[in-house]
XYZ file of C-alpha atoms in Angstrom:
718
model
C 73.560 -110.715 86.822
C 76.555 -108.297 85.897
C 77.193 -107.903 89.793
C 77.410 -111.676 90.225
C 79.626 -112.171 87.333
C 82.003 -109.089 88.644
C 82.145 -110.863 92.202
C 82.862 -114.175 90.704
C 85.737 -112.709 88.863
C 87.307 -111.035 91.681
C 87.045 -114.449 93.543
C 89.462 -115.956 90.840
C 93.067 -116.700 91.302
C 94.964 -113.156 90.139
C 97.018 -115.661 87.968
C 93.933 -116.943 86.202
C 92.749 -113.380 85.919
C 95.730 -112.218 84.201
C 96.008 -115.314 81.983
C 92.462 -114.526 80.877
C 93.340 -111.042 80.026
C 96.591 -112.128 77.768
C 94.315 -114.920 76.154
C 91.801 -112.312 75.265
C 94.097 -109.616 74.014
C 95.913 -111.870 72.009
C 92.871 -113.349 70.494
C 91.364 -110.072 69.848
C 94.357 -108.797 68.226
C 94.865 -111.716 66.094
C 91.305 -112.072 65.152
C 91.229 -108.239 63.890
C 94.432 -108.706 61.835
C 93.148 -111.956 60.420
C 89.875 -110.155 59.263
C 91.791 -106.885 58.195
C 94.169 -109.130 56.266
C 91.406 -111.011 54.369
C 89.371 -108.067 53.624
C 92.502 -106.499 52.154
C 93.079 -109.708 50.201
C 89.401 -109.410 48.841
C 89.885 -105.766 48.060
C 93.261 -106.204 46.346
C 91.689 -108.664 44.073
C 88.537 -106.744 43.507
C 90.561 -103.675 42.546
C 92.608 -105.652 40.075
C 89.261 -107.216 38.710
C 88.268 -103.415 38.329
C 91.322 -102.230 36.648
C 91.299 -105.212 34.182
C 87.753 -104.338 33.333
C 88.091 -100.767 32.882
C 91.541 -101.493 30.978
C 89.831 -103.804 28.729
C 86.927 -101.365 28.130
C 89.477 -98.638 27.306
C 91.449 -100.785 24.812
C 88.135 -101.726 23.257
C 87.060 -97.800 22.763
C 90.301 -97.370 21.111
C 90.225 -100.545 18.961
C 86.542 -99.940 17.862
C 87.643 -96.308 16.523
C 90.425 -97.875 14.526
C 88.600 -101.040 13.288
C 85.228 -100.005 12.596
C 86.460 -97.528 10.111
C 88.240 -100.297 8.441
C 85.486 -102.582 8.746
C 83.087 -99.610 7.067
C 85.591 -99.607 4.158
C 85.623 -103.167 3.570
C 81.681 -103.477 3.628
C 81.382 -100.657 1.280
C 83.735 -101.940 -1.113
C 82.352 -105.474 -1.045
C 78.805 -104.152 -1.105
C 79.345 -102.448 -4.408
C 80.827 -105.708 -5.954
C 78.305 -108.024 -4.130
C 76.453 -110.430 -6.612
C 78.604 -109.300 -9.390
C 82.162 -110.490 -8.358
C 85.281 -109.533 -9.519
C 83.861 -108.371 -13.241
C 82.239 -104.997 -11.285
C 85.392 -103.926 -9.875
C 86.233 -101.407 -12.428
C 82.735 -100.322 -12.867
C 81.335 -100.140 -9.233
C 84.285 -100.486 -6.575
C 87.350 -98.855 -7.905
C 86.749 -95.460 -6.815
C 85.590 -96.591 -3.425
C 88.694 -99.120 -3.214
C 91.139 -96.148 -4.026
C 89.677 -93.927 -1.350
C 90.558 -96.495 1.309
C 94.120 -95.695 0.892
C 94.201 -93.388 4.048
C 92.727 -96.168 6.215
C 95.008 -98.937 5.269
C 96.241 -101.262 2.591
C 93.587 -102.607 0.429
C 93.810 -105.851 -1.747
C 91.348 -107.573 -3.935
C 92.044 -111.232 -4.876
C 90.369 -113.800 -6.901
C 89.037 -117.362 -6.043
C 92.700 -118.712 -6.270
C 94.228 -116.162 -4.104
C 95.728 -114.182 -6.782
C 95.972 -110.271 -6.098
C 94.351 -108.631 -8.759
C 94.016 -105.198 -7.073
C 96.318 -103.514 -4.251
C 99.486 -104.516 -2.603
C 100.244 -108.019 -1.445
C 99.049 -108.555 2.096
C 101.236 -111.092 4.054
C 98.962 -114.125 5.027
C 99.766 -117.985 5.158
C 98.105 -120.337 2.811
C 96.065 -121.926 5.311
C 94.652 -118.173 6.173
C 94.104 -117.524 2.397
C 92.234 -121.149 2.353
C 89.873 -120.033 5.096
C 89.127 -116.552 3.704
C 88.343 -118.239 0.299
C 86.658 -121.547 1.269
C 86.368 -121.727 4.945
C 83.488 -120.800 7.198
C 82.973 -117.236 7.586
C 81.514 -115.212 10.632
C 77.689 -115.470 10.568
C 77.373 -111.429 11.396
C 75.359 -109.309 9.070
C 78.542 -108.057 7.599
C 80.592 -111.370 7.645
C 83.893 -109.896 7.894
C 86.675 -112.434 9.255
C 89.773 -110.657 10.921
C 93.267 -112.286 10.921
C 96.720 -111.693 11.882
C 99.127 -110.642 9.174
C 101.855 -108.415 7.784
C 102.127 -105.568 5.216
C 105.423 -103.555 4.413
C 107.482 -105.879 6.994
C 105.266 -104.443 9.539
C 102.266 -106.295 11.549
C 98.809 -105.698 10.465
C 95.173 -106.565 11.506
C 93.659 -108.083 8.347
C 89.766 -107.543 7.799
C 88.224 -109.747 5.020
C 85.104 -110.310 3.220
C 84.095 -112.927 0.800
C 82.960 -111.867 -2.964
C 80.188 -113.876 -4.705
C 79.416 -114.046 -8.670
C 75.975 -113.757 -9.942
C 75.723 -117.611 -9.407
C 76.295 -117.261 -5.776
C 79.932 -119.014 -5.954
C 82.639 -117.508 -4.251
C 84.661 -115.281 -6.857
C 87.327 -113.654 -4.325
C 87.797 -111.601 -1.394
C 88.180 -108.090 -0.251
C 91.141 -107.952 2.177
C 92.099 -104.611 4.237
C 95.352 -104.343 6.507
C 95.312 -102.059 8.913
C 99.076 -101.480 10.436
C 98.995 -102.561 14.270
C 100.980 -99.264 14.901
C 97.774 -97.332 15.036
C 97.013 -99.436 18.139
C 100.642 -100.189 19.557
C 100.881 -97.174 21.732
C 97.604 -98.182 23.485
C 98.695 -101.284 24.023
C 102.207 -100.487 25.477
C 99.981 -98.261 28.081
C 98.003 -101.741 29.336
C 100.818 -104.492 28.340
C 104.568 -105.083 29.117
C 104.816 -108.410 27.702
C 106.112 -109.813 31.071
C 103.576 -109.161 34.105
C 100.669 -107.566 32.101
C 99.102 -108.845 28.897
C 97.212 -106.452 26.400
C 95.578 -107.580 23.067
C 92.892 -108.026 20.628
C 91.730 -111.350 20.192
C 89.059 -113.618 18.202
C 86.452 -115.296 20.299
C 88.434 -118.637 19.206
C 91.313 -117.184 21.308
C 93.697 -116.371 18.091
C 95.819 -113.144 19.137
C 95.324 -110.448 16.337
C 97.640 -107.947 18.158
C 99.072 -107.666 21.555
C 101.885 -107.863 23.940
C 102.596 -110.877 25.921
C 101.878 -114.670 25.120
C 100.168 -115.429 21.623
C 97.457 -117.527 22.828
C 95.135 -117.443 25.846
C 93.029 -120.631 25.033
C 89.434 -120.483 24.234
C 88.064 -117.568 25.703
C 84.414 -117.448 27.359
C 81.503 -116.703 25.182
C 80.766 -113.052 25.166
C 77.591 -111.196 23.443
C 78.419 -108.162 21.445
C 79.267 -105.321 23.997
C 79.530 -107.643 27.131
C 82.382 -107.408 29.230
C 83.692 -110.030 31.842
C 86.316 -110.812 34.401
C 88.188 -113.656 35.263
C 90.031 -113.943 38.382
C 92.289 -116.923 37.985
C 92.944 -117.333 34.208
C 96.147 -119.001 33.022
C 98.447 -116.525 30.945
C 101.699 -118.069 29.990
C 101.817 -120.648 32.834
C 100.802 -118.055 35.429
C 97.526 -117.173 37.284
C 96.228 -113.845 36.166
C 93.194 -111.454 36.387
C 91.612 -111.326 32.931
C 89.587 -108.403 31.763
C 87.678 -108.631 28.681
C 85.448 -106.536 26.491
C 83.853 -107.419 23.466
C 83.069 -104.846 20.606
C 79.706 -104.169 19.343
C 80.131 -104.656 15.703
C 83.129 -106.830 15.141
C 83.837 -110.486 16.570
C 86.972 -109.092 18.482
C 87.494 -108.907 22.169
C 89.871 -106.553 23.989
C 91.429 -108.324 26.680
C 93.973 -107.093 29.725
C 95.683 -109.628 31.987
C 97.458 -108.837 35.128
C 99.614 -111.422 36.834
C 98.152 -112.332 40.139
C 101.654 -112.736 41.665
C 102.116 -109.022 40.831
C 98.736 -108.099 42.155
C 99.001 -109.627 45.261
C 102.882 -108.672 45.693
C 101.988 -105.282 47.872
C 99.370 -107.594 49.856
C 102.175 -110.078 50.978
C 104.437 -107.235 51.605
C 101.688 -105.638 53.961
C 101.075 -109.291 55.433
C 104.704 -109.811 56.440
C 104.913 -106.286 58.076
C 101.509 -106.726 59.924
C 102.519 -110.204 61.166
C 105.796 -108.863 62.204
C 103.997 -106.052 64.462
C 101.466 -108.545 65.608
C 104.170 -110.964 66.772
C 106.121 -108.349 68.503
C 103.097 -107.157 70.531
C 102.388 -110.828 71.436
C 105.811 -111.344 72.904
C 105.300 -107.843 74.358
C 102.465 -109.502 75.973
C 104.136 -112.616 76.897
C 106.691 -110.415 78.743
C 104.518 -108.518 80.662
C 102.616 -111.453 81.496
C 105.876 -113.538 82.866
C 106.445 -110.443 84.949
C 103.074 -110.374 86.348
C 103.378 -114.073 87.101
C 106.720 -113.499 88.658
C 105.007 -110.800 91.069
C 102.359 -113.210 92.081
C 104.794 -116.086 92.952
C 106.349 -113.629 95.346
C 102.991 -112.281 96.751
C 102.224 -116.016 97.443
C 105.314 -116.571 98.977
C 104.789 -113.651 101.494
C 101.233 -114.793 102.092
C 102.590 -117.948 102.970
C 105.259 -116.884 105.110
C 102.566 -114.493 106.948
C 100.447 -117.568 107.617
C 103.212 -119.603 108.913
C 103.930 -116.657 111.414
C 100.540 -116.443 112.650
C 100.672 -120.010 113.254
C 103.644 -119.875 115.415
C 102.275 -116.611 117.228
C 99.282 -118.850 118.138
C 101.172 -121.569 119.428
C 103.821 -119.303 121.506
C 100.617 -117.342 123.034
C 99.397 -120.724 124.325
C 102.600 -122.077 125.299
C 104.477 -119.206 126.943
C 102.953 -115.684 128.002
C 106.478 -114.706 128.943
C 107.250 -114.568 125.106
C 104.279 -112.597 124.267
C 106.599 -109.349 123.712
C 108.862 -111.410 121.472
C 105.673 -112.646 119.431
C 104.110 -109.349 119.081
C 107.567 -107.975 117.705
C 107.538 -110.800 115.417
C 103.809 -109.784 114.641
C 104.456 -106.036 113.688
C 107.447 -107.396 111.305
C 104.808 -109.716 109.711
C 102.257 -107.044 109.542
C 105.050 -104.740 108.095
C 106.040 -107.534 105.579
C 102.400 -107.896 104.548
C 101.726 -104.003 103.849
C 104.855 -104.110 101.903
C 103.714 -106.987 99.824
C 100.503 -105.303 99.345
C 102.164 -101.877 98.184
C 104.219 -104.072 95.695
C 100.990 -105.544 94.611
C 99.370 -102.226 93.998
C 102.566 -101.221 92.081
C 102.434 -103.883 90.039
C 98.623 -103.700 88.982
C 99.377 -99.952 88.163
C 102.197 -100.812 85.966
C 100.376 -103.449 84.533
C 97.322 -101.327 83.747
C 99.630 -98.800 81.911
C 101.943 -101.425 80.290
C 99.202 -103.550 78.879
C 97.512 -100.583 77.061
C 100.644 -100.305 75.057
C 100.419 -103.228 72.902
C 96.635 -103.020 72.866
C 97.108 -99.160 71.412
C 99.573 -100.621 68.954
C 97.064 -103.360 67.847
C 94.513 -100.333 67.522
C 96.734 -98.236 65.692
C 97.452 -101.035 63.276
C 93.625 -101.782 62.798
C 92.858 -98.151 62.160
C 95.741 -97.826 59.647
C 94.379 -100.861 57.769
C 90.773 -99.314 58.236
C 91.767 -96.070 56.545
C 93.594 -98.124 54.017
C 90.151 -99.854 52.872
C 88.438 -96.562 52.738
C 90.596 -95.349 50.261
C 92.047 -98.191 47.939
C 93.726 -95.906 45.315
C 95.910 -94.213 47.879
C 99.121 -96.239 48.188
C 100.966 -93.408 50.056
C 100.326 -95.875 53.350
C 102.815 -98.107 51.894
C 105.265 -95.418 51.341
C 105.135 -94.372 54.846
C 105.768 -97.791 56.470
C 109.628 -97.303 55.614
C 112.086 -94.357 55.244
C 113.615 -96.347 52.259
C 110.478 -95.642 49.995
C 110.782 -91.838 50.568
C 113.207 -91.525 47.366
C 110.438 -92.959 45.038
C 107.703 -90.884 46.580
C 107.665 -88.440 43.683
C 107.771 -90.944 40.806
C 104.928 -92.775 42.660
C 102.786 -89.816 42.436
C 103.306 -89.292 38.991
C 102.818 -92.652 37.729
C 99.206 -92.898 39.843
C 98.575 -89.486 37.929
C 99.167 -91.113 34.701
C 97.309 -94.251 35.145
C 94.103 -92.428 36.471
C 94.258 -90.367 33.293
C 94.524 -93.469 30.915
C 91.353 -95.411 32.270
C 88.977 -92.627 32.706
C 88.543 -92.422 36.198
C 89.319 -88.636 36.577
C 86.164 -86.713 35.956
C 86.781 -83.218 34.961
C 84.693 -80.231 36.676
C 84.195 -77.843 33.571
C 82.914 -74.442 34.290
C 83.132 -70.807 33.038
C 87.022 -69.648 34.354
C 88.413 -66.036 33.998
C 91.837 -66.962 31.964
C 93.338 -64.058 34.080
C 93.163 -65.610 37.484
C 95.092 -68.893 36.252
C 97.747 -66.833 34.624
C 98.322 -64.778 37.597
C 98.492 -67.670 40.023
C 100.821 -69.893 37.807
C 103.067 -66.765 37.269
C 103.196 -66.069 40.944
C 104.466 -69.778 41.647
C 107.704 -69.218 39.326
C 108.452 -65.736 39.832
C 111.174 -66.758 42.386
C 112.488 -69.504 40.425
C 112.554 -67.249 37.266
C 114.614 -64.636 39.076
C 117.193 -67.112 40.502
C 117.976 -68.105 37.112
C 118.096 -64.432 36.055
C 115.416 -64.568 33.630
C 112.555 -62.404 32.599
C 109.236 -63.785 32.700
C 106.091 -61.587 31.182
C 102.561 -62.531 31.390
C 100.151 -60.589 28.830
C 96.845 -59.606 30.575
C 93.778 -60.911 29.011
C 90.000 -60.599 30.221
C 88.667 -63.661 28.306
C 86.483 -66.281 29.997
C 86.983 -69.984 28.972
C 85.026 -73.135 29.446
C 87.374 -75.496 31.158
C 88.366 -77.248 34.351
C 90.210 -74.743 36.332
C 92.433 -77.068 38.425
C 93.429 -79.125 35.233
C 94.176 -76.324 33.116
C 96.377 -74.779 36.058
C 98.202 -78.031 36.352
C 98.943 -77.955 32.725
C 100.313 -74.353 32.549
C 102.345 -75.015 35.481
C 103.940 -78.163 33.874
C 104.442 -75.877 30.754
C 106.045 -73.029 32.644
C 108.139 -75.453 34.705
C 109.641 -76.903 31.542
C 110.252 -73.513 30.041
C 112.112 -72.428 33.217
C 113.976 -75.784 33.233
C 115.275 -75.650 29.633
C 115.991 -71.894 29.339
C 119.302 -70.995 30.355
C 119.092 -67.061 29.374
C 116.638 -64.612 27.992
C 112.857 -64.842 29.035
C 109.483 -66.354 29.121
C 106.384 -64.892 27.617
C 102.837 -66.107 28.536
C 99.887 -64.770 26.636
C 96.448 -65.304 24.690
C 95.349 -65.015 21.555
C 91.554 -65.034 20.472
C 90.619 -67.092 17.546
C 86.918 -66.924 16.927
C 85.347 -68.875 19.459
C 88.493 -70.320 20.810
C 91.423 -68.956 23.022
C 94.964 -70.068 22.108
C 97.132 -70.127 25.507
C 100.880 -69.833 24.545
C 103.932 -70.194 26.536
C 107.031 -68.914 24.697
C 110.954 -69.269 25.791
C 114.184 -68.492 24.254
C 115.919 -71.938 25.174
C 117.813 -74.077 22.686
C 114.595 -75.425 20.865
C 113.423 -78.832 20.133
C 114.671 -80.792 17.181
C 111.722 -81.408 14.679
C 112.123 -85.387 14.916
C 111.652 -85.094 18.665
C 108.720 -82.614 18.637
C 106.263 -85.961 19.120
C 108.500 -87.990 21.510
C 108.383 -85.132 24.019
C 105.042 -85.959 25.072
C 106.029 -89.604 25.655
C 106.495 -91.095 29.177
C 109.758 -90.819 30.602
C 111.413 -88.979 27.562
C 113.807 -86.235 28.272
C 116.001 -84.367 25.827
C 119.532 -83.495 27.168
C 119.190 -85.677 30.122
C 120.660 -89.066 29.157
C 122.152 -89.597 32.789
C 118.253 -89.565 34.120
C 119.311 -86.603 36.849
C 116.079 -86.582 38.900
C 116.972 -82.976 39.737
C 115.704 -82.366 36.160
C 112.496 -84.077 36.529
C 111.242 -87.577 35.576
C 110.264 -86.944 31.892
C 106.576 -87.130 33.023
C 105.677 -83.700 32.910
C 104.586 -83.196 29.158
C 102.945 -86.440 29.049
C 100.764 -85.676 31.770
C 99.912 -82.345 29.941
C 99.015 -84.222 26.850
C 96.702 -86.637 28.907
C 94.835 -83.728 30.692
C 94.494 -81.849 27.272
C 92.991 -85.085 25.837
C 90.681 -85.445 28.858
C 89.261 -82.059 28.561
C 89.336 -82.120 24.770
C 91.758 -79.171 24.482
C 94.077 -79.166 21.453
C 97.631 -79.169 22.356
C 100.413 -77.921 19.854
C 104.323 -77.199 19.919
C 106.260 -75.438 17.438
C 110.261 -74.813 17.498
C 113.113 -73.433 15.925
C 116.357 -74.979 16.952
C 118.496 -72.544 18.785
C 115.820 -70.007 19.158
C 113.253 -71.579 21.591
C 109.728 -73.231 21.493
C 106.163 -72.109 22.068
C 103.672 -74.563 23.530
C 99.994 -73.888 22.815
C 96.897 -75.086 24.524
C 93.437 -74.390 22.862
C 90.516 -73.509 24.910
C 86.929 -72.875 24.186
C 85.508 -69.462 25.124
C 82.822 -69.652 27.225
C 79.287 -68.775 26.021
C 79.069 -65.293 27.529
C 82.104 -64.699 25.369
C 80.375 -64.955 22.287
C 77.347 -63.180 22.993
C 76.424 -60.194 20.559
C 75.684 -56.771 22.407
C 71.921 -56.535 23.254
C 69.826 -54.009 21.035
C 67.030 -51.881 21.700
C 64.327 -53.983 20.041
C 63.016 -57.290 21.092
C 63.785 -59.012 17.856
C 67.673 -59.112 18.752
C 67.204 -61.113 21.858
C 68.697 -64.548 22.357
C 67.021 -67.245 20.309
C 66.062 -68.677 23.504
C 63.293 -66.279 23.758
C 61.533 -67.740 20.541
C 58.946 -69.814 20.538
C 60.811 -72.680 19.017
C 64.225 -73.454 16.808
C 64.408 -75.139 13.645
C 67.451 -77.396 13.845
C 69.075 -79.316 11.025
C 70.624 -82.504 12.434
C 73.139 -84.422 10.188
C 74.001 -87.781 11.655
C 74.569 -91.113 9.853
C 74.316 -93.176 13.011
C 70.345 -93.970 13.269
C 70.434 -94.564 17.061
C 72.493 -91.262 17.581
C 70.206 -89.463 14.980
C 66.944 -90.549 16.944
C 68.611 -89.829 20.586
C 69.626 -86.349 19.172
C 66.039 -85.816 18.004
C 64.245 -86.879 21.186
C 66.564 -84.547 23.071
C 66.078 -81.427 21.152
C 62.257 -81.896 20.575
C 62.171 -82.317 24.483
C 63.757 -78.908 24.684
C 60.936 -77.152 22.416
C 62.672 -77.204 19.095
C 61.758 -78.551 15.753
C 64.112 -80.793 14.024
C 64.825 -81.684 10.453
C 66.777 -85.040 10.138
C 69.328 -86.018 7.318
C 72.051 -88.888 7.234
C 74.575 -87.540 4.937
C 75.657 -83.971 3.014
C 73.435 -84.603 0.088
C 70.449 -85.428 2.159
C 71.130 -82.504 4.472
C 71.344 -79.825 1.515
C 68.273 -81.259 -0.058
C 66.435 -81.019 3.171
C 67.356 -77.384 3.518
C 65.590 -76.806 -0.235
C 62.640 -78.415 1.112
C 62.416 -76.790 4.608
C 59.895 -74.230 5.070
C 62.474 -71.619 6.309
C 66.151 -71.530 6.848
C 67.248 -73.486 10.030
C 68.538 -71.490 13.046
C 71.447 -73.891 13.782
C 73.011 -76.835 12.011
C 74.115 -79.739 14.374
C 76.275 -82.052 12.390
C 78.507 -85.130 13.053
C 82.359 -84.379 11.315
C 82.664 -87.550 9.751
C 79.859 -88.694 7.216
C 79.280 -90.975 4.536
C 80.143 -89.585 1.080
C 82.630 -86.756 0.228
C 81.412 -83.968 2.527
C 82.322 -83.143 6.109
C 80.248 -81.712 8.698
C 82.399 -78.219 8.352
C 81.773 -78.449 4.656
C 78.070 -79.023 5.064
C 77.769 -75.834 7.173
C 79.837 -73.771 4.482
C 77.698 -75.131 1.515
C 74.342 -74.540 3.583
C 75.448 -70.840 3.861
C 76.316 -70.750 0.289
C 72.878 -72.261 -0.758
C 71.046 -69.741 1.428
C 72.937 -66.791 0.980
C 73.711 -66.047 4.715
C 75.775 -67.577 7.549
C 73.982 -70.267 9.513
C 75.634 -71.105 12.998
C 76.999 -74.891 13.080
C 77.697 -77.105 15.913
C 80.146 -79.854 14.967
C 80.589 -82.991 17.049
C 83.099 -85.476 16.742
C 85.389 -87.680 18.815
C 88.532 -86.434 17.389
C 90.668 -84.376 19.570
C 93.355 -83.576 16.741
C 94.285 -79.782 16.237
C 93.294 -80.249 12.622
C 89.682 -80.634 13.836
C 89.733 -77.446 15.794
C 90.923 -75.419 13.023
C 88.524 -76.840 10.455
C 85.648 -75.878 12.945
C 86.935 -72.336 13.312
C 87.674 -72.051 9.509
C 83.596 -72.633 9.348
C 82.593 -70.472 11.975
C 81.331 -73.409 14.021
C 81.311 -74.398 17.637
C 83.152 -77.838 18.347
C 81.991 -80.506 20.898
C 83.870 -83.617 21.675
C 82.072 -86.875 22.229
C 81.065 -87.880 24.673
C 79.513 -84.707 25.648
C 76.699 -83.934 28.278
C 73.119 -82.374 27.500
C 74.539 -79.416 29.309
C 77.287 -78.699 27.100
C 74.994 -78.936 23.895
C 72.538 -76.440 25.602
C 75.295 -74.078 26.121
C 76.577 -74.367 22.607
C 72.998 -74.017 21.243
C 72.364 -70.780 23.589
C 75.519 -69.308 22.192
C 74.635 -70.233 18.695
C 71.268 -68.784 19.301
C 73.026 -65.664 20.055
C 74.997 -65.379 17.073
C 71.979 -66.105 15.149
C 70.274 -63.014 16.673
C 73.283 -60.761 16.106
C 73.253 -61.866 12.407
C 69.619 -61.112 12.186
C 70.007 -57.641 13.824
C 72.846 -56.859 11.407
C 70.682 -57.842 8.495
C 67.537 -55.576 9.516
C 70.189 -52.400 10.120
C 71.838 -53.228 6.512
C 68.248 -53.252 4.989
C 67.154 -50.169 6.760
């Protein structure tokens, strides 16, 4: 059947074959372009929906950390006055109310709205009526959230109604949390123009945000659920809206991206792709016109040959005497035919070559689009489509790196890393730049092994060293390490002009550059220190800066030492071995959240340990007194109900038992103060969320320290 089809194709007129080839190639290229464009369109919207969903989740996580502490404070104060009303304020709740000053501004009003305790919180009359007499949320805590202001600044107001012994409304507890605690997060996701970011109640009332003040009634979401709307009207523009509702409060974190802004790159690619396809089609039509012209010349020559043959036959029949003349004409005709055949061969050869060119162009375009779909976050293809975009390439890469860090898409590869290899590599990269400026670079050797992501820490130190070289006109730069218990402080010193104290926090913000008001690109983009801060937060490393104006500055990164760094020297007796060799460990777990407490118990018991549970500091100290023996390790959350923190519990336990006990503190706070408190208490610090492997490593290190302590005690007794 294929042989018959091939013969049938050969029997067709050459013009028909050429026309079929042109139509097929054009249809194939147009179909491929249309399919790739449609897939690119769908992928662009899908990527925008994922970005909006992830941004809403990140915003919800930050908001939960801020609002949940406020909600807990309101609940504690209201619970102490529940049923007794305002008459029990001085007796039951005054101390708790005063303790909330570090969270926000707490105010208590009576049934008429008059303030009886705390500052005046700015709320409208209608809002106060809703608080005292309106319908409250039906969740278990009964907390209502409203926008307000305090001290001429915006605030999110958390309220809970108070009742007296007769069940009547006797007043309300109000806690104003300044919106400044969330403003820096909002600025990352919302610009008020093309992007909206905010916290809203389920009825659509905006509590805080950048952009339009009202999004309309939002879809109903269960606690902890998220959703994405791909065509939601925001300020008269269709937008991609990502939403995530908090688990414990009726608050929805929303991030909206304008569809016009999302699809702008796609429209640009569509225009350029359409231009390429149009030029390819025009090239095909031009080649087709040349082919048809050649076919017309070949047809004319063929017709002339046929006429010559007819005349020759007539002359042979009529006049034999004219045979020689006719033969000559026949030779000329045969020569013309041969020439025509040669011309036909050259045409087919040229057409075979030239027709491949636009087809190859279409295939190349298809390959580029295919590569684009395989790696949707790689926007460098758009930069390579024109030389005019080369000047913005560095800025594009820097912005992409900053965006990925804020999210959570970067997953650090944490391992035990010798710090000497990182310091030597970074110093080698800047030797030439330091010599060109006439500076002196000294690297203090260190044999420490740290627990970190080698690539991310190397990039962080490169940025700090590049910053030091840029802003140090004379003198030198020193890179060294200091051991502080279970931590290693990596320090970069310079002899530059120093940093004013009022700018020590601002230098870590995006696009902030001191001494470069003209924004000269040769001095960088102002994103280096901002990227260092984000990577430090991602790895859970503390980042500090100290400076004396006119004497230089020092940037410090605090990194945990590897477990092998904290192990004691092995002894000759088996009793001094690591705790893992013992049949089981007795571990005291202090955690106020019942779900996390239960999960920690199951995990530790699955590793062959015995677990004692406590919900707060007093309960933990009581459990120590009732325990059959002293625990081998204390695993505790940092923030707990009551006056004792996790670090204080470890210290109190050591005082109560008369000897130190290894401690592991769990916290979601990455501030340098938390690390210093853990170091002062002699504890290891794990930042939430952590993997079970990190907890196992910390327990292994704590077990080694416990074994070393016991060995020292035996030697002292001997």
